[in-house]
Structures are given as structure tokens and as C-alpha cells.
mmCIF file of C-alpha atoms and ligand atoms in Angstrom:
data_model
loop_
_atom_site.group_PDB
_atom_site.id
_atom_site.type_symbol
_atom_site.label_atom_id
_atom_site.label_comp_id
_atom_site.label_asym_id
_atom_site.label_seq_id
_atom_site.Cartn_x
_atom_site.Cartn_y
_atom_site.Cartn_z
ATOM 1 C CA UNK A 1 -19.064 67.078 -19.824
ATOM 2 C CA UNK A 2 -15.522 68.353 -19.590
ATOM 3 C CA UNK A 3 -12.568 66.993 -21.510
ATOM 4 C CA UNK A 4 -9.087 67.065 -20.020
ATOM 5 C CA UNK A 5 -6.346 66.410 -22.561
ATOM 6 C CA UNK A 6 -3.354 66.902 -20.253
ATOM 7 C CA UNK A 7 -2.351 65.587 -16.837
ATOM 8 C CA UNK A 8 -2.217 69.163 -15.517
ATOM 9 C CA UNK A 9 -5.756 69.904 -16.696
ATOM 10 C CA UNK A 10 -7.070 66.651 -15.192
ATOM 11 C CA UNK A 11 -5.481 67.500 -11.845
ATOM 12 C CA UNK A 12 -7.116 70.928 -11.885
ATOM 13 C CA UNK A 13 -10.533 69.458 -12.632
ATOM 14 C CA UNK A 14 -10.038 66.893 -9.871
ATOM 15 C CA UNK A 15 -9.121 69.558 -7.350
ATOM 16 C CA UNK A 16 -12.425 71.312 -8.066
ATOM 17 C CA UNK A 17 -14.478 68.162 -7.258
ATOM 18 C CA UNK A 18 -16.197 67.763 -3.917
ATOM 19 C CA UNK A 19 -17.575 64.396 -2.831
ATOM 20 C CA UNK A 20 -16.727 60.962 -4.166
ATOM 21 C CA UNK A 21 -15.091 60.221 -7.501
ATOM 22 C CA UNK A 22 -15.462 57.045 -9.573
ATOM 23 C CA UNK A 23 -12.869 56.320 -12.282
ATOM 24 C CA UNK A 24 -13.430 54.102 -15.334
ATOM 25 C CA UNK A 25 -10.138 53.507 -17.176
ATOM 26 C CA UNK A 26 -10.539 52.484 -20.838
ATOM 27 C CA UNK A 27 -8.628 52.364 -24.099
ATOM 28 C CA UNK A 28 -11.644 53.757 -25.967
ATOM 29 C CA UNK A 29 -13.597 52.343 -28.909
ATOM 30 C CA UNK A 30 -16.335 51.922 -26.348
ATOM 31 C CA UNK A 31 -19.000 49.223 -26.212
ATOM 32 C CA UNK A 32 -21.716 48.200 -23.755
ATOM 33 C CA UNK A 33 -19.133 46.549 -21.482
ATOM 34 C CA UNK A 34 -17.384 49.883 -20.918
ATOM 35 C CA UNK A 35 -20.710 51.676 -20.568
ATOM 36 C CA UNK A 36 -21.888 49.242 -17.881
ATOM 37 C CA UNK A 37 -18.830 50.278 -15.835
ATOM 38 C CA UNK A 38 -19.706 53.947 -16.343
ATOM 39 C CA UNK A 39 -23.305 53.298 -15.230
ATOM 40 C CA UNK A 40 -22.131 51.659 -12.010
ATOM 41 C CA UNK A 41 -19.739 54.531 -11.372
ATOM 42 C CA UNK A 42 -22.550 57.019 -12.038
ATOM 43 C CA UNK A 43 -24.865 55.262 -9.573
ATOM 44 C CA UNK A 44 -22.247 55.096 -6.804
ATOM 45 C CA UNK A 45 -20.218 58.304 -7.066
ATOM 46 C CA UNK A 46 -20.762 62.068 -7.033
ATOM 47 C CA UNK A 47 -18.380 62.516 -9.965
ATOM 48 C CA UNK A 48 -17.556 60.144 -12.804
ATOM 49 C CA UNK A 49 -14.237 60.343 -14.617
ATOM 50 C CA UNK A 50 -13.617 58.094 -17.639
ATOM 51 C CA UNK A 51 -10.196 57.875 -19.215
ATOM 52 C CA UNK A 52 -9.507 57.050 -22.846
ATOM 53 C CA UNK A 53 -5.867 56.175 -23.301
ATOM 54 C CA UNK A 54 -4.410 53.514 -25.574
ATOM 55 C CA UNK A 55 -1.550 52.735 -23.244
ATOM 56 C CA UNK A 56 1.605 51.949 -25.249
ATOM 57 C CA UNK A 57 3.409 50.254 -22.334
ATOM 58 C CA UNK A 58 0.900 47.412 -22.137
ATOM 59 C CA UNK A 59 1.434 46.350 -25.761
ATOM 60 C CA UNK A 60 4.279 44.081 -26.839
ATOM 61 C CA UNK A 61 6.479 45.110 -29.794
ATOM 62 C CA UNK A 62 4.665 42.711 -32.158
ATOM 63 C CA UNK A 63 1.192 43.631 -30.885
ATOM 64 C CA UNK A 64 -1.568 45.888 -32.205
ATOM 65 C CA UNK A 65 -0.773 49.264 -30.555
ATOM 66 C CA UNK A 66 -0.632 51.157 -33.851
ATOM 67 C CA UNK A 67 -3.755 49.636 -35.335
ATOM 68 C CA UNK A 68 -5.824 49.473 -32.138
ATOM 69 C CA UNK A 69 -9.280 50.828 -33.123
ATOM 70 C CA UNK A 70 -9.982 54.443 -32.220
ATOM 71 C CA UNK A 71 -13.119 56.602 -32.517
ATOM 72 C CA UNK A 72 -12.880 59.393 -29.933
ATOM 73 C CA UNK A 73 -15.843 61.384 -31.248
ATOM 74 C CA UNK A 74 -18.232 58.484 -30.895
ATOM 75 C CA UNK A 75 -16.719 57.629 -27.472
ATOM 76 C CA UNK A 76 -17.346 61.174 -26.245
ATOM 77 C CA UNK A 77 -20.987 61.077 -27.395
ATOM 78 C CA UNK A 78 -21.534 57.767 -25.575
ATOM 79 C CA UNK A 79 -19.836 58.972 -22.377
ATOM 80 C CA UNK A 80 -21.820 62.194 -22.382
ATOM 81 C CA UNK A 81 -25.085 60.245 -22.749
ATOM 82 C CA UNK A 82 -24.146 58.230 -19.613
ATOM 83 C CA UNK A 83 -23.619 61.358 -17.533
ATOM 84 C CA UNK A 84 -19.819 61.276 -17.367
ATOM 85 C CA UNK A 85 -18.426 64.446 -15.775
ATOM 86 C CA UNK A 86 -14.873 64.446 -17.073
ATOM 87 C CA UNK A 87 -13.149 62.485 -19.843
ATOM 88 C CA UNK A 88 -9.381 62.271 -19.441
ATOM 89 C CA UNK A 89 -7.666 61.779 -22.821
ATOM 90 C CA UNK A 90 -3.953 62.418 -22.391
ATOM 91 C CA UNK A 91 -1.298 61.973 -25.064
ATOM 92 C CA UNK A 92 1.313 59.225 -24.757
ATOM 93 C CA UNK A 93 4.007 61.951 -24.497
ATOM 94 C CA UNK A 94 2.257 63.551 -21.541
ATOM 95 C CA UNK A 95 1.865 60.229 -19.712
ATOM 96 C CA UNK A 96 5.366 59.006 -20.587
ATOM 97 C CA UNK A 97 7.622 62.032 -21.054
ATOM 98 C CA UNK A 98 11.280 61.632 -21.966
ATOM 99 C CA UNK A 99 13.155 60.015 -19.112
ATOM 100 C CA UNK A 100 10.123 58.165 -17.718
ATOM 101 C CA UNK A 101 11.540 55.161 -15.858
ATOM 102 C CA UNK A 102 9.353 54.023 -12.976
ATOM 103 C CA UNK A 103 7.320 50.816 -13.115
ATOM 104 C CA UNK A 104 4.752 49.269 -10.834
ATOM 105 C CA UNK A 105 4.929 45.504 -10.930
ATOM 106 C CA UNK A 106 2.885 42.986 -8.966
ATOM 107 C CA UNK A 107 4.771 39.858 -7.836
ATOM 108 C CA UNK A 108 5.160 36.778 -9.978
ATOM 109 C CA UNK A 109 2.648 34.512 -8.320
ATOM 110 C CA UNK A 110 -0.191 36.592 -9.843
ATOM 111 C CA UNK A 111 1.569 37.682 -13.028
ATOM 112 C CA UNK A 112 3.699 34.830 -14.379
ATOM 113 C CA UNK A 113 0.841 32.709 -15.773
ATOM 114 C CA UNK A 114 -2.036 33.190 -18.222
ATOM 115 C CA UNK A 115 -1.890 36.670 -19.804
ATOM 116 C CA UNK A 116 1.384 37.363 -18.007
ATOM 117 C CA UNK A 117 3.012 34.371 -19.711
ATOM 118 C CA UNK A 118 1.419 35.000 -23.110
ATOM 119 C CA UNK A 119 2.134 38.753 -23.146
ATOM 120 C CA UNK A 120 5.449 39.557 -21.418
ATOM 121 C CA UNK A 121 5.406 43.056 -19.895
ATOM 122 C CA UNK A 122 1.665 43.517 -20.486
ATOM 123 C CA UNK A 123 0.565 43.413 -16.851
ATOM 124 C CA UNK A 124 3.435 45.675 -15.765
ATOM 125 C CA UNK A 125 2.209 48.225 -18.322
ATOM 126 C CA UNK A 126 -1.322 47.904 -16.963
ATOM 127 C CA UNK A 127 -0.378 48.319 -13.307
ATOM 128 C CA UNK A 128 1.912 51.241 -14.116
ATOM 129 C CA UNK A 129 -0.722 53.149 -16.055
ATOM 130 C CA UNK A 130 -3.474 52.384 -13.541
ATOM 131 C CA UNK A 131 -1.217 53.558 -10.696
ATOM 132 C CA UNK A 132 -0.639 56.796 -12.616
ATOM 133 C CA UNK A 133 -4.362 57.222 -13.294
ATOM 134 C CA UNK A 134 -5.187 56.607 -9.616
ATOM 135 C CA UNK A 135 -2.573 59.188 -8.657
ATOM 136 C CA UNK A 136 -3.815 61.794 -11.143
ATOM 137 C CA UNK A 137 -7.560 61.303 -10.566
ATOM 138 C CA UNK A 138 -7.452 60.175 -6.899
ATOM 139 C CA UNK A 139 -10.779 58.307 -7.124
ATOM 140 C CA UNK A 140 -12.528 56.597 -4.202
ATOM 141 C CA UNK A 141 -13.452 53.757 -6.577
ATOM 142 C CA UNK A 142 -12.004 52.336 -9.775
ATOM 143 C CA UNK A 143 -14.209 50.208 -12.036
ATOM 144 C CA UNK A 144 -12.868 47.213 -13.975
ATOM 145 C CA UNK A 145 -14.380 44.366 -15.991
ATOM 146 C CA UNK A 146 -14.225 40.702 -15.003
ATOM 147 C CA UNK A 147 -13.584 40.109 -18.731
ATOM 148 C CA UNK A 148 -9.921 40.882 -17.955
ATOM 149 C CA UNK A 149 -9.874 38.713 -14.837
ATOM 150 C CA UNK A 150 -6.110 38.665 -14.272
ATOM 151 C CA UNK A 151 -5.884 42.428 -14.803
ATOM 152 C CA UNK A 152 -8.607 42.881 -12.178
ATOM 153 C CA UNK A 153 -6.803 40.586 -9.710
ATOM 154 C CA UNK A 154 -3.486 42.340 -10.269
ATOM 155 C CA UNK A 155 -4.939 45.856 -9.942
ATOM 156 C CA UNK A 156 -6.689 44.786 -6.708
ATOM 157 C CA UNK A 157 -3.413 43.465 -5.323
ATOM 158 C CA UNK A 158 -1.556 46.651 -6.287
ATOM 159 C CA UNK A 159 -4.180 48.991 -4.783
ATOM 160 C CA UNK A 160 -4.173 47.029 -1.504
ATOM 161 C CA UNK A 161 -0.395 46.549 -1.287
ATOM 162 C CA UNK A 162 0.391 50.207 -1.988
ATOM 163 C CA UNK A 163 -2.382 51.542 0.273
ATOM 164 C CA UNK A 164 -3.801 53.502 -2.611
ATOM 165 C CA UNK A 165 -7.116 54.054 -0.851
ATOM 166 C CA UNK A 166 -9.033 53.088 -3.989
ATOM 167 C CA UNK A 167 -11.785 50.482 -3.844
ATOM 168 C CA UNK A 168 -11.350 48.297 -6.923
ATOM 169 C CA UNK A 169 -14.806 47.279 -8.176
ATOM 170 C CA UNK A 170 -15.058 44.289 -10.553
ATOM 171 C CA UNK A 171 -18.124 43.990 -12.791
ATOM 172 C CA UNK A 172 -19.559 41.188 -14.953
ATOM 173 C CA UNK A 173 -18.681 40.610 -18.599
ATOM 174 C CA UNK A 174 -21.175 42.003 -21.105
ATOM 175 C CA UNK A 175 -21.808 39.704 -24.068
ATOM 176 C CA UNK A 176 -23.244 39.806 -27.555
ATOM 177 C CA UNK A 177 -26.523 37.914 -28.115
ATOM 178 C CA UNK A 178 -24.621 34.756 -29.138
ATOM 179 C CA UNK A 179 -22.364 34.840 -26.057
ATOM 180 C CA UNK A 180 -19.215 36.431 -27.509
ATOM 181 C CA UNK A 181 -17.689 38.734 -24.888
ATOM 182 C CA UNK A 182 -17.799 42.346 -26.037
ATOM 183 C CA UNK A 183 -14.354 43.670 -26.880
ATOM 184 C CA UNK A 184 -12.961 46.554 -28.901
ATOM 185 C CA UNK A 185 -10.835 43.952 -30.691
ATOM 186 C CA UNK A 186 -13.957 42.201 -32.065
ATOM 187 C CA UNK A 187 -13.894 44.970 -34.702
ATOM 188 C CA UNK A 188 -10.862 43.229 -36.250
ATOM 189 C CA UNK A 189 -12.791 40.032 -36.991
ATOM 190 C CA UNK A 190 -13.805 39.133 -40.536
ATOM 191 C CA UNK A 191 -17.328 37.753 -40.991
ATOM 192 C CA UNK A 192 -16.000 34.253 -40.966
ATOM 193 C CA UNK A 193 -13.858 34.851 -37.860
ATOM 194 C CA UNK A 194 -16.763 36.536 -36.086
ATOM 195 C CA UNK A 195 -18.891 33.451 -36.693
ATOM 196 C CA UNK A 196 -16.060 31.198 -35.492
ATOM 197 C CA UNK A 197 -15.427 33.317 -32.375
ATOM 198 C CA UNK A 198 -18.461 31.896 -30.558
ATOM 199 C CA UNK A 199 -16.345 28.813 -29.950
ATOM 200 C CA UNK A 200 -14.811 30.574 -26.909
ATOM 201 C CA UNK A 201 -18.213 30.871 -25.272
ATOM 202 C CA UNK A 202 -19.146 27.323 -26.305
ATOM 203 C CA UNK A 203 -15.974 26.060 -24.667
ATOM 204 C CA UNK A 204 -16.699 27.969 -21.427
ATOM 205 C CA UNK A 205 -20.304 26.700 -21.439
ATOM 206 C CA UNK A 206 -19.050 23.130 -21.816
ATOM 207 C CA UNK A 207 -16.762 23.670 -18.809
ATOM 208 C CA UNK A 208 -19.674 24.996 -16.759
ATOM 209 C CA UNK A 209 -21.894 22.122 -17.831
ATOM 210 C CA UNK A 210 -19.313 19.591 -16.650
ATOM 211 C CA UNK A 211 -18.825 21.475 -13.398
ATOM 212 C CA UNK A 212 -22.593 21.605 -12.820
ATOM 213 C CA UNK A 213 -22.701 17.848 -13.470
ATOM 214 C CA UNK A 214 -20.263 17.349 -10.585
ATOM 215 C CA UNK A 215 -16.902 17.232 -12.379
ATOM 216 C CA UNK A 216 -14.192 18.626 -10.108
ATOM 217 C CA UNK A 217 -11.048 17.360 -11.863
ATOM 218 C CA UNK A 218 -9.538 20.449 -13.469
ATOM 219 C CA UNK A 219 -7.691 18.481 -16.156
ATOM 220 C CA UNK A 220 -10.920 16.797 -17.312
ATOM 221 C CA UNK A 221 -12.452 20.257 -17.742
ATOM 222 C CA UNK A 222 -9.398 21.617 -19.599
ATOM 223 C CA UNK A 223 -9.470 18.588 -21.924
ATOM 224 C CA UNK A 224 -13.172 19.108 -22.651
ATOM 225 C CA UNK A 225 -12.569 22.807 -23.371
ATOM 226 C CA UNK A 226 -9.785 21.920 -25.810
ATOM 227 C CA UNK A 227 -12.074 19.375 -27.496
ATOM 228 C CA UNK A 228 -14.708 22.047 -28.174
ATOM 229 C CA UNK A 229 -12.064 24.505 -29.428
ATOM 230 C CA UNK A 230 -10.613 21.829 -31.731
ATOM 231 C CA UNK A 231 -13.960 21.695 -33.569
ATOM 232 C CA UNK A 232 -13.291 25.183 -34.948
ATOM 233 C CA UNK A 233 -10.518 25.124 -37.572
ATOM 234 C CA UNK A 234 -10.017 28.926 -37.425
ATOM 235 C CA UNK A 235 -9.270 28.832 -33.681
ATOM 236 C CA UNK A 236 -5.636 28.659 -32.559
ATOM 237 C CA UNK A 237 -5.632 28.021 -28.821
ATOM 238 C CA UNK A 238 -3.059 29.753 -26.577
ATOM 239 C CA UNK A 239 -4.352 28.390 -23.291
ATOM 240 C CA UNK A 240 -7.378 26.887 -21.589
ATOM 241 C CA UNK A 241 -7.027 27.178 -17.833
ATOM 242 C CA UNK A 242 -8.808 26.147 -14.655
ATOM 243 C CA UNK A 243 -7.178 28.098 -11.836
ATOM 244 C CA UNK A 244 -7.892 29.189 -8.293
ATOM 245 C CA UNK A 245 -9.918 32.404 -8.666
ATOM 246 C CA UNK A 246 -7.955 34.210 -5.942
ATOM 247 C CA UNK A 247 -4.371 32.995 -6.454
ATOM 248 C CA UNK A 248 -4.604 32.178 -10.209
ATOM 249 C CA UNK A 249 -2.618 28.967 -9.621
ATOM 250 C CA UNK A 250 -3.639 26.052 -11.858
ATOM 251 C CA UNK A 251 -5.784 23.545 -9.996
ATOM 252 C CA UNK A 252 -5.887 19.789 -9.820
ATOM 253 C CA UNK A 253 -9.286 19.697 -8.165
ATOM 254 C CA UNK A 254 -11.841 22.460 -7.884
ATOM 255 C CA UNK A 255 -12.791 23.399 -4.325
ATOM 256 C CA UNK A 256 -14.110 26.936 -3.876
ATOM 257 C CA UNK A 257 -14.090 29.527 -6.652
ATOM 258 C CA UNK A 258 -12.266 28.639 -9.880
ATOM 259 C CA UNK A 259 -11.445 30.909 -12.804
ATOM 260 C CA UNK A 260 -12.035 29.080 -16.082
ATOM 261 C CA UNK A 261 -10.291 31.134 -18.754
ATOM 262 C CA UNK A 262 -8.976 30.915 -22.283
ATOM 263 C CA UNK A 263 -7.061 32.817 -24.927
ATOM 264 C CA UNK A 264 -7.584 32.007 -28.596
ATOM 265 C CA UNK A 265 -6.306 33.504 -31.819
ATOM 266 C CA UNK A 266 -8.707 33.961 -34.713
ATOM 267 C CA UNK A 267 -6.434 34.875 -37.590
ATOM 268 C CA UNK A 268 -4.517 37.947 -36.390
ATOM 269 C CA UNK A 269 -6.947 38.694 -33.571
ATOM 270 C CA UNK A 270 -6.346 37.490 -30.041
ATOM 271 C CA UNK A 271 -9.476 36.958 -27.933
ATOM 272 C CA UNK A 272 -9.793 36.167 -24.220
ATOM 273 C CA UNK A 273 -12.758 35.202 -22.079
ATOM 274 C CA UNK A 274 -13.544 33.558 -18.753
ATOM 275 C CA UNK A 275 -16.174 32.466 -16.274
ATOM 276 C CA UNK A 276 -15.986 31.777 -12.548
ATOM 277 C CA UNK A 277 -17.443 28.541 -11.205
ATOM 278 C CA UNK A 278 -18.050 28.140 -7.521
ATOM 279 C CA UNK A 279 -18.487 25.048 -5.388
HETATM 280 P P1 LIG B 1 -10.248 48.217 -22.419
HETATM 281 O O1 LIG B 1 -10.771 49.437 -23.108
HETATM 282 O O2 LIG B 1 -10.324 46.988 -23.257
HETATM 283 O O3 LIG B 1 -8.921 48.435 -21.749
HETATM 284 O O4 LIG B 1 -11.272 47.935 -21.240
HETATM 285 C C1 LIG B 1 -11.550 48.908 -20.259
HETATM 286 C C2 LIG B 1 -12.317 48.279 -19.126
HETATM 287 O O5 LIG B 1 -13.529 47.723 -19.621
HETATM 288 C C3 LIG B 1 -11.540 47.141 -18.468
HETATM 289 O O6 LIG B 1 -11.748 47.186 -17.065
HETATM 290 C C4 LIG B 1 -12.188 45.923 -19.077
HETATM 291 O O7 LIG B 1 -12.104 44.777 -18.257
HETATM 292 C C5 LIG B 1 -13.618 46.385 -19.211
HETATM 293 N N1 LIG B 1 -14.313 45.581 -20.219
HETATM 294 C C6 LIG B 1 -13.863 45.243 -21.447
HETATM 295 N N2 LIG B 1 -14.740 44.435 -22.082
HETATM 296 C C7 LIG B 1 -15.774 44.265 -21.214
HETATM 297 C C8 LIG B 1 -17.009 43.523 -21.271
HETATM 298 N N3 LIG B 1 -17.349 42.816 -22.351
HETATM 299 N N4 LIG B 1 -17.831 43.585 -20.206
HETATM 300 C C9 LIG B 1 -17.486 44.302 -19.100
HETATM 301 N N5 LIG B 1 -16.349 45.016 -18.990
HETATM 302 C C10 LIG B 1 -15.501 45.007 -20.026
#
């Protein structure tokens, strides 16, 4: 496995590759969710590139950029074991040199709600860094988790609108045994918060149960989700949403695929999760 620590080195390695390239962008501190993306890339591409870059432009000023968990040595061992060919680990200075001033921003209809509303500038940081990674690595396919459903939708839109020639592949959310979605940020949780964090999954399961029982009124589902979340005193709810899975617009009635998503704070840690229900 090769490690490229600069943009120039990554470009060189890319130029030497023949055949198809699959890219898995990550911020490191890897878990099974990340590794499932790498496995899909490995199965479908001649070369697998994984990036580890804690992207400063997708964090707000009051967010956890500085304390985001990092363990590059462990990450490299895990990526090597999955047959990754190249790990791209650039510095923030190399990705954003002095004078950097170009942003890639998807239109408001996909970005003004949900994470876009809760984290101003976050999605613009994501699309900008992913555009740069696509440009540097020039993959045929980019692999993303459904866990970050709005990010996936926005990256898909960007790749199509800008004719990037990258197939954006979305893959299912990997979960802990009790249902909690795997996330690097779970490392922040105290024992008590970790126990409480299953309330996200319980709330999503309640939504699915209602949907399976025939409920199609989005507001009834949102209300039921809030009721489950209210049972956990440590949970501070940011949103519980039932939106059109393609347009991300809040629904009145579910017809077709709906994204059921939520964002909840557990102490200082912000957790998100979602499921898609389909009628
Ligand atoms: P991150 O390192 O959090 O930026 O995540 C890198 C990629 O892994 C993104 O495409 C995420 O959506 C994806 N990912 C994160 N958590 C999971 C999970 N539990 N299951 C599947 N994919 C995930």
C-alpha cells in the first residue's frame, strides 16, 4: 500500500494507474462503516484509493474540528488489510493554500434544510473538498455512506451537474449490535450517553413500524419520533424529519421513497441517523 501525503504525489500515483479507480473519501478514525465502502470499492475497481482528511472547511467555527478523533496508524493498518492501493493523506495547507477562494455549492433546494440548516457552510465544505478529491484522484466511482444521506444527495447532484464523470455509489449504514449507527463521533460519548444514544435507532424503528402499519401522514410519524426521543432525558433533539428521498422537501403525505432522518445532541456530541421507507 502506498501513502501519498501531498496533492502532487497523489497525482503522480494516479497517473501510473491503468484500469478503473474507486475512491473512498473519509475523515479517518475508521470503523466498519468506512471499511464496508472500501470493500465495495475493492470488489468493483482495479485500484482503490482511500483518503483520510479532516476537512476544515466543513466544520463550523464552534464545531469539533480541533478535537475530531484521529488515529492514522490504526487507519493505515485497517486500510492495508482491506487491500487499499493508495491512501491519500494531505495536509490542510496543501489542500487549502494561501489565497484559496473557490467554492462548489449545490443549490438551495437540496442544501437549505436538515444538515444544511443546522450546520451553515457544512455542505459547501463537503462539496468543495469532494470536487477537489475527484479532480485529484479522477476516479470512475466514488463511494459514500447512506448514513450521511443529504451529503450523498448533494454529492450526486454536484457530480451530475458538473459532468464530473464519477459514478456516485451510496451504500447502507453499518450499525452496532444495538442499532446505533457507527460513527467516528461515537468515541466522544460517555458510558451514559452511549447507552442513551440508542434512542435515535428506537425513534427510527418507531417511524418504520408506523409506516409498515399503513401510516402515511408525515406529521404523525414526526410526532411519534419526537415522543420516543422525549423518553430519553439526555437527548436534545435538533430535528426529526420525514422528507422526499430525492428532493429532501418535507412531506405532508408519504408516496414513494421517504427519508426519515434525525439529528440529536447527547451532551456535546451531535449524532445523525436515517432510514428510507418506500411505498
Ligand atoms: P466520515 O469519515 O465520517 O466523513 O465518513 C466517510 C464516509 O463513510 C462517508 O461517505 C460516510 O457517509 C460513510 N460512513 C460513515 N459512517 C458510516 C456507517 N455507519 N455506515 C456506512 N457508511 C458510513
